[in-house]
């Protein structure tokens, strides 16, 4: 019996399975991840509107079988200061989950739901985000097309990546051929935003940091497209977006020119064929208010922020995977200094 036990323990050691490592890591993270209580989160300054844009890691999202919320972008309008801010969140940041244990932020929707994701963001970053839209890659592709595509700079590595993904030749103007300035349609824009293992055009960000830079770049480009809109064009764009959101899961959906149309229908479709792929708690009245504010601020320069900020994060392996451990106290302070530098009036 002792020999069998010794052999079993030896096999465990050789396999690399930790005995106390996971528990130790969990305790360490719970001690080092600073989270606010709801009562400690300051009120939102007057005139500030937050909208969380959630991108799921599927071309067609099935609400009955959610994927991971790999794309997180906070869109902030500040009417009084005349500011438009796009803030991106790194997908593998380590947070305290709703159950009180550490985990990665991109799994919160799948395991707990969207409302709990809002609570996680608010408690970790000291803001009050209440409105959200959850979308998939097909939604984003079609919305980019509705906005007229986006013009941006590609590095030679990025252009090579897009060609390797067999992006149809009519998806970019001009045809991909090394580094340069290109106009990307919706499909090419989504593939561009998903690039991870290439250095971004700012020559700084790689991996998921580069991915968040690309997302902010596309959103800033789209904002530039609509600067010349009048109110009727803005309302027409809203109508198009609502129609895009309301499209159900389509098992027969294809996209012209790509070699693998199966990417759009991979996975199990909803049991109810009329199930919508998106989710939002923004009412029509709130939508119209958002359009009004966006139109008011259409000529504002889009400002960008990333969470975590530079110098406030380190890599940390947890539960067998790489994650990012933030100094949340420092990130909260930096975010508030950037987002609300002169805001003293608060909503009662």
Short mmCIF file of C-alpha atoms in Angstrom, two decimals:
data_model
loop_
_atom_site.label_atom_id
_atom_site.label_comp_id
_atom_site.label_asym_id
_atom_site.label_seq_id
_atom_site.Cartn_x
_atom_site.Cartn_y
_atom_site.Cartn_z
CA UNK A 1 0.00 0.00 0.00
CA UNK A 2 2.82 2.40 0.90
CA UNK A 3 4.54 1.58 -2.40
CA UNK A 4 1.34 2.36 -4.34
CA UNK A 5 0.93 5.63 -2.49
CA UNK A 6 4.55 6.57 -3.17
CA UNK A 7 4.14 5.78 -6.87
CA UNK A 8 0.94 7.87 -7.01
CA UNK A 9 2.65 10.86 -5.38
CA UNK A 10 5.62 10.51 -7.72
CA UNK A 11 3.30 10.53 -10.75
CA UNK A 12 1.61 13.66 -9.48
CA UNK A 13 4.94 15.39 -9.08
CA UNK A 14 6.11 14.33 -12.53
CA UNK A 15 2.84 15.50 -14.09
CA UNK A 16 3.33 18.97 -12.71
CA UNK A 17 -0.01 19.04 -10.86
CA UNK A 18 0.40 21.47 -7.93
CA UNK A 19 -0.70 20.55 -4.44
CA UNK A 20 -1.03 23.93 -2.83
CA UNK A 21 0.02 26.27 -5.65
CA UNK A 22 -3.49 27.08 -6.85
CA UNK A 23 -4.75 27.76 -3.33
CA UNK A 24 -1.71 29.93 -2.63
CA UNK A 25 -2.21 31.86 -5.88
CA UNK A 26 -5.90 32.33 -5.09
CA UNK A 27 -5.10 33.72 -1.66
CA UNK A 28 -2.40 35.98 -3.10
CA UNK A 29 -4.73 37.41 -5.74
CA UNK A 30 -7.56 37.97 -3.28
CA UNK A 31 -5.14 39.94 -1.15
CA UNK A 32 -3.66 41.99 -4.01
CA UNK A 33 -6.75 42.74 -6.12
CA UNK A 34 -8.37 45.81 -4.61
CA UNK A 35 -12.15 46.00 -5.07
CA UNK A 36 -14.52 48.76 -3.95
CA UNK A 37 -17.84 48.28 -2.24
CA UNK A 38 -20.87 49.66 -4.05
CA UNK A 39 -21.19 52.49 -1.53
CA UNK A 40 -17.58 53.53 -2.18
CA UNK A 41 -18.06 54.10 -5.91
CA UNK A 42 -18.41 57.85 -6.56
CA UNK A 43 -21.49 59.14 -8.39
CA UNK A 44 -21.23 59.85 -12.10
CA UNK A 45 -20.62 63.55 -12.82
CA UNK A 46 -23.49 65.44 -14.43
CA UNK A 47 -23.55 65.25 -18.22
CA UNK A 48 -21.47 62.06 -18.40
CA UNK A 49 -22.94 59.03 -20.19
CA UNK A 50 -21.27 55.59 -20.14
CA UNK A 51 -22.08 52.76 -22.59
CA UNK A 52 -20.29 49.42 -22.35
CA UNK A 53 -19.77 47.71 -25.72
CA UNK A 54 -19.29 43.96 -25.27
CA UNK A 55 -17.88 41.91 -28.14
CA UNK A 56 -18.37 38.14 -27.90
CA UNK A 57 -15.79 35.83 -29.46
CA UNK A 58 -18.17 34.35 -32.03
CA UNK A 59 -19.23 35.38 -35.51
CA UNK A 60 -22.83 34.59 -34.54
CA UNK A 61 -23.61 34.63 -30.84
CA UNK A 62 -25.98 32.09 -29.31
CA UNK A 63 -27.37 33.55 -26.05
CA UNK A 64 -28.14 30.01 -24.90
CA UNK A 65 -24.46 29.05 -25.19
CA UNK A 66 -22.39 32.18 -24.65
CA UNK A 67 -18.74 32.39 -25.61
CA UNK A 68 -16.22 34.69 -23.97
CA UNK A 69 -16.54 38.47 -23.74
CA UNK A 70 -13.15 39.06 -25.37
CA UNK A 71 -13.92 42.62 -26.47
CA UNK A 72 -14.72 45.25 -23.84
CA UNK A 73 -14.88 48.93 -24.73
CA UNK A 74 -16.39 51.73 -22.67
CA UNK A 75 -17.79 54.61 -24.73
CA UNK A 76 -18.09 57.78 -22.66
CA UNK A 77 -19.78 61.04 -23.66
CA UNK A 78 -19.18 64.11 -21.50
CA UNK A 79 -21.65 66.78 -22.58
CA UNK A 80 -20.36 69.53 -20.29
CA UNK A 81 -16.69 69.05 -21.17
CA UNK A 82 -17.40 68.25 -24.83
CA UNK A 83 -15.44 65.00 -24.72
CA UNK A 84 -15.75 61.58 -26.37
CA UNK A 85 -13.64 58.88 -24.71
CA UNK A 86 -13.01 55.30 -25.83
CA UNK A 87 -11.61 53.08 -23.06
CA UNK A 88 -10.58 49.49 -23.77
CA UNK A 89 -10.12 46.68 -21.24
CA UNK A 90 -7.51 43.94 -21.66
CA UNK A 91 -9.35 40.63 -21.94
CA UNK A 92 -7.14 38.51 -19.63
CA UNK A 93 -6.99 40.88 -16.66
CA UNK A 94 -7.43 39.05 -13.37
CA UNK A 95 -10.37 40.22 -11.30
CA UNK A 96 -12.44 39.09 -8.33
CA UNK A 97 -15.44 37.24 -9.74
CA UNK A 98 -18.96 37.57 -8.35
CA UNK A 99 -18.36 34.40 -6.28
CA UNK A 100 -15.46 36.08 -4.47
CA UNK A 101 -12.68 34.13 -6.18
CA UNK A 102 -10.13 35.33 -8.76
CA UNK A 103 -10.68 34.79 -12.47
CA UNK A 104 -10.30 36.38 -15.89
CA UNK A 105 -12.64 39.16 -16.89
CA UNK A 106 -13.42 37.65 -20.30
CA UNK A 107 -15.27 34.73 -18.69
CA UNK A 108 -17.71 36.73 -16.60
CA UNK A 109 -20.57 36.90 -19.13
CA UNK A 110 -20.37 33.17 -19.88
CA UNK A 111 -20.31 32.15 -16.22
CA UNK A 112 -22.36 34.87 -14.51
CA UNK A 113 -24.12 37.12 -17.03
CA UNK A 114 -23.88 40.67 -18.29
CA UNK A 115 -25.25 42.37 -15.19
CA UNK A 116 -22.48 40.83 -13.11
CA UNK A 117 -19.91 42.00 -15.65
CA UNK A 118 -21.11 45.58 -15.06
CA UNK A 119 -20.69 45.09 -11.31
CA UNK A 120 -17.17 43.72 -11.79
CA UNK A 121 -16.12 46.71 -13.89
CA UNK A 122 -17.71 49.22 -11.54
CA UNK A 123 -16.20 47.73 -8.37
CA UNK A 124 -12.72 47.32 -9.83
CA UNK A 125 -12.48 50.72 -11.55
CA UNK A 126 -14.67 52.93 -9.38
CA UNK A 127 -17.16 54.02 -12.03
CA UNK A 128 -20.89 53.53 -12.46
CA UNK A 129 -21.63 51.91 -15.82
CA UNK A 130 -25.26 50.88 -16.22
CA UNK A 131 -25.95 50.69 -19.97
CA UNK A 132 -24.54 48.04 -22.29
CA UNK A 133 -24.81 46.42 -25.70
CA UNK A 134 -23.60 42.85 -26.29
CA UNK A 135 -22.71 42.00 -29.90
CA UNK A 136 -20.88 39.39 -31.98
CA UNK A 137 -18.35 39.75 -34.79
CA UNK A 138 -21.00 39.64 -37.50
CA UNK A 139 -22.83 42.55 -35.84
CA UNK A 140 -19.60 44.54 -35.73
CA UNK A 141 -18.72 43.68 -39.33
CA UNK A 142 -22.10 44.88 -40.60
CA UNK A 143 -22.07 48.04 -38.46
CA UNK A 144 -18.63 48.98 -39.80
CA UNK A 145 -19.99 48.52 -43.33
CA UNK A 146 -23.03 50.67 -42.46
CA UNK A 147 -20.61 53.41 -41.36
CA UNK A 148 -18.68 53.21 -44.63
CA UNK A 149 -15.65 51.22 -43.48
CA UNK A 150 -12.53 52.68 -41.91
CA UNK A 151 -9.23 54.09 -43.17
CA UNK A 152 -6.11 53.25 -41.16
CA UNK A 153 -2.40 52.47 -41.37
CA UNK A 154 -1.21 48.85 -41.57
CA UNK A 155 2.27 47.58 -40.84
CA UNK A 156 3.75 45.01 -43.23
CA UNK A 157 3.13 42.30 -40.60
CA UNK A 158 -0.52 43.32 -40.23
CA UNK A 159 -1.05 43.34 -43.99
CA UNK A 160 0.58 39.91 -44.24
CA UNK A 161 -1.70 38.63 -41.46
CA UNK A 162 -4.82 39.83 -43.28
CA UNK A 163 -3.65 38.20 -46.51
CA UNK A 164 -2.99 34.99 -44.59
CA UNK A 165 -6.60 35.11 -43.41
CA UNK A 166 -7.62 35.14 -47.09
CA UNK A 167 -9.35 38.51 -46.79
CA UNK A 168 -11.11 39.01 -50.17
CA UNK A 169 -9.31 41.45 -52.45
CA UNK A 170 -12.34 43.77 -52.51
CA UNK A 171 -12.23 44.08 -48.71
CA UNK A 172 -9.44 46.66 -48.80
CA UNK A 173 -8.64 49.65 -50.97
CA UNK A 174 -6.05 49.38 -52.39
CA UNK A 175 -5.42 45.63 -52.55
CA UNK A 176 -3.17 44.51 -49.70
CA UNK A 177 0.49 44.89 -50.58
CA UNK A 178 2.74 45.59 -47.62
CA UNK A 179 2.72 48.49 -45.19
CA UNK A 180 0.60 51.51 -46.02
CA UNK A 181 -2.71 53.30 -45.61
CA UNK A 182 -5.78 51.22 -46.49
CA UNK A 183 -9.54 51.53 -46.41
CA UNK A 184 -11.00 48.40 -44.78
CA UNK A 185 -14.55 47.13 -45.04
CA UNK A 186 -16.37 45.45 -42.17
CA UNK A 187 -14.93 41.96 -42.61
CA UNK A 188 -11.34 43.16 -42.94
CA UNK A 189 -11.84 45.49 -39.94
CA UNK A 190 -12.95 42.62 -37.70
CA UNK A 191 -9.97 40.48 -38.73
CA UNK A 192 -7.70 43.49 -38.14
CA UNK A 193 -9.13 44.06 -34.65
CA UNK A 194 -8.54 40.40 -33.79
CA UNK A 195 -4.83 40.44 -34.67
CA UNK A 196 -2.87 39.51 -31.58
CA UNK A 197 0.58 38.13 -32.38
CA UNK A 198 1.78 41.14 -34.33
CA UNK A 199 3.13 44.48 -33.11
CA UNK A 200 0.62 47.31 -33.54
CA UNK A 201 1.23 50.31 -35.79
CA UNK A 202 2.10 52.45 -32.75
CA UNK A 203 5.24 50.24 -32.57
CA UNK A 204 4.58 49.66 -28.88
CA UNK A 205 1.74 47.26 -28.20
CA UNK A 206 1.79 43.52 -28.82
CA UNK A 207 -0.44 40.56 -27.93
CA UNK A 208 -3.73 41.60 -26.29
CA UNK A 209 -2.45 45.14 -25.70
CA UNK A 210 -2.05 45.46 -29.46
CA UNK A 211 -5.53 44.08 -29.98
CA UNK A 212 -7.08 46.74 -27.75
CA UNK A 213 -5.10 49.43 -29.61
CA UNK A 214 -6.57 48.21 -32.91
CA UNK A 215 -10.10 48.25 -31.53
CA UNK A 216 -9.68 51.85 -30.39
CA UNK A 217 -8.19 52.74 -33.78
CA UNK A 218 -11.21 51.37 -35.66
CA UNK A 219 -13.71 53.08 -33.35
CA UNK A 220 -11.88 56.40 -33.70
CA UNK A 221 -11.92 55.99 -37.48
CA UNK A 222 -15.65 55.33 -37.50
CA UNK A 223 -16.21 58.42 -35.36
CA UNK A 224 -14.32 60.40 -37.99
CA UNK A 225 -16.64 59.04 -40.69
CA UNK A 226 -19.77 60.41 -39.07
CA UNK A 227 -18.46 63.88 -38.21
CA UNK A 228 -20.14 65.27 -41.32
CA UNK A 229 -23.53 63.68 -40.63
CA UNK A 230 -26.61 65.81 -40.17
CA UNK A 231 -29.27 64.72 -37.68
CA UNK A 232 -31.27 62.86 -40.33
CA UNK A 233 -28.23 60.85 -41.38
CA UNK A 234 -27.47 60.07 -37.74
CA UNK A 235 -31.01 58.79 -37.18
CA UNK A 236 -30.80 56.78 -40.41
CA UNK A 237 -27.61 55.13 -39.15
CA UNK A 238 -29.36 54.26 -35.88
CA UNK A 239 -32.14 52.58 -37.88
CA UNK A 240 -29.56 50.52 -39.77
CA UNK A 241 -27.81 49.51 -36.54
CA UNK A 242 -31.09 48.45 -34.92
CA UNK A 243 -31.89 46.33 -37.97
CA UNK A 244 -28.44 44.71 -37.79
CA UNK A 245 -28.89 43.93 -34.11
CA UNK A 246 -32.27 42.35 -34.70
CA UNK A 247 -31.04 39.73 -37.18
CA UNK A 248 -31.35 36.20 -35.75
CA UNK A 249 -28.79 33.40 -35.93
CA UNK A 250 -28.66 32.34 -39.59
CA UNK A 251 -27.37 28.82 -40.26
CA UNK A 252 -27.14 29.67 -43.96
CA UNK A 253 -25.25 32.94 -43.61
CA UNK A 254 -22.32 33.34 -46.00
CA UNK A 255 -19.90 36.07 -46.91
CA UNK A 256 -18.75 36.48 -50.51
CA UNK A 257 -15.14 35.79 -51.31
CA UNK A 258 -13.85 34.05 -48.19
CA UNK A 259 -12.68 30.45 -48.30
CA UNK A 260 -14.26 29.27 -45.06
CA UNK A 261 -17.85 30.40 -44.69
CA UNK A 262 -18.23 27.85 -41.90
CA UNK A 263 -16.73 30.32 -39.44
CA UNK A 264 -20.07 32.14 -39.42
CA UNK A 265 -22.16 29.13 -38.40
CA UNK A 266 -19.73 27.28 -36.13
CA UNK A 267 -21.42 26.11 -32.94
CA UNK A 268 -24.94 25.18 -31.93
CA UNK A 269 -27.70 27.59 -33.01
CA UNK A 270 -30.42 28.65 -30.54
CA UNK A 271 -33.37 26.29 -30.09
CA UNK A 272 -35.69 29.18 -30.94
CA UNK A 273 -34.77 30.36 -34.48
CA UNK A 274 -36.11 33.86 -33.72
CA UNK A 275 -33.67 34.38 -30.83
CA UNK A 276 -31.70 37.59 -31.26
CA UNK A 277 -27.92 37.36 -31.14
CA UNK A 278 -27.46 40.68 -29.30
CA UNK A 279 -28.51 41.86 -25.87
CA UNK A 280 -28.96 45.35 -24.45
CA UNK A 281 -30.68 47.16 -21.62
CA UNK A 282 -30.74 50.46 -23.52
CA UNK A 283 -34.31 51.56 -24.18
CA UNK A 284 -35.37 53.29 -27.38
CA UNK A 285 -35.60 56.57 -25.47
CA UNK A 286 -32.03 56.06 -24.25
CA UNK A 287 -30.93 55.22 -27.80
CA UNK A 288 -32.36 58.48 -29.10
CA UNK A 289 -30.70 60.36 -26.24
CA UNK A 290 -27.37 58.73 -27.10
CA UNK A 291 -27.78 59.78 -30.74
CA UNK A 292 -28.57 63.33 -29.62
CA UNK A 293 -25.45 63.52 -27.46
CA UNK A 294 -23.25 61.84 -30.09
CA UNK A 295 -24.49 64.32 -32.69
CA UNK A 296 -23.80 67.20 -30.31
CA UNK A 297 -20.22 65.95 -29.82
CA UNK A 298 -19.61 64.78 -33.40
CA UNK A 299 -16.77 67.26 -33.95
CA UNK A 300 -14.95 66.37 -30.72
CA UNK A 301 -11.62 64.62 -30.99
CA UNK A 302 -11.96 61.01 -29.82
CA UNK A 303 -9.71 60.43 -26.81
CA UNK A 304 -8.37 56.98 -25.98
CA UNK A 305 -7.55 55.20 -22.74
CA UNK A 306 -6.53 51.65 -21.97
CA UNK A 307 -7.02 49.61 -18.82
CA UNK A 308 -4.51 48.72 -17.51
CA UNK A 309 -2.49 51.90 -17.93
CA UNK A 310 1.20 51.56 -18.75
CA UNK A 311 3.37 50.62 -15.78
CA UNK A 312 0.47 49.38 -13.64
CA UNK A 313 0.36 45.69 -14.58
CA UNK A 314 2.44 42.53 -14.57
CA UNK A 315 1.96 39.07 -15.98
CA UNK A 316 0.67 36.46 -13.53
CA UNK A 317 0.03 32.78 -14.23
CA UNK A 318 -3.17 31.57 -12.60
CA UNK A 319 -5.08 28.29 -12.95
CA UNK A 320 -2.77 27.12 -15.71
CA UNK A 321 -3.06 30.20 -17.91
CA UNK A 322 -1.44 33.58 -18.35
CA UNK A 323 -3.23 36.58 -16.92
CA UNK A 324 -2.57 40.24 -16.16
CA UNK A 325 -2.42 41.38 -12.55
CA UNK A 326 -3.26 45.06 -12.24
CA UNK A 327 -2.62 47.58 -9.53
CA UNK A 328 -6.30 48.51 -9.34
CA UNK A 329 -5.84 51.36 -6.89
CA UNK A 330 -3.42 53.04 -9.28
CA UNK A 331 -5.63 52.34 -12.31
CA UNK A 332 -8.68 53.79 -10.56
CA UNK A 333 -6.76 56.96 -9.73
CA UNK A 334 -5.35 57.34 -13.25
CA UNK A 335 -8.71 56.65 -14.89
CA UNK A 336 -10.50 59.24 -12.76
CA UNK A 337 -7.76 61.83 -13.31
CA UNK A 338 -8.08 61.30 -17.07
CA UNK A 339 -11.84 60.95 -17.35
CA UNK A 340 -13.01 63.53 -14.79
CA UNK A 341 -10.23 66.14 -14.42
CA UNK A 342 -12.58 69.10 -13.97
CA UNK A 343 -15.88 67.45 -13.02
CA UNK A 344 -17.19 68.59 -9.67
CA UNK A 345 -20.96 68.44 -10.20
CA UNK A 346 -22.48 65.04 -9.50
CA UNK A 347 -25.80 63.43 -10.21
CA UNK A 348 -27.97 63.38 -7.12
#
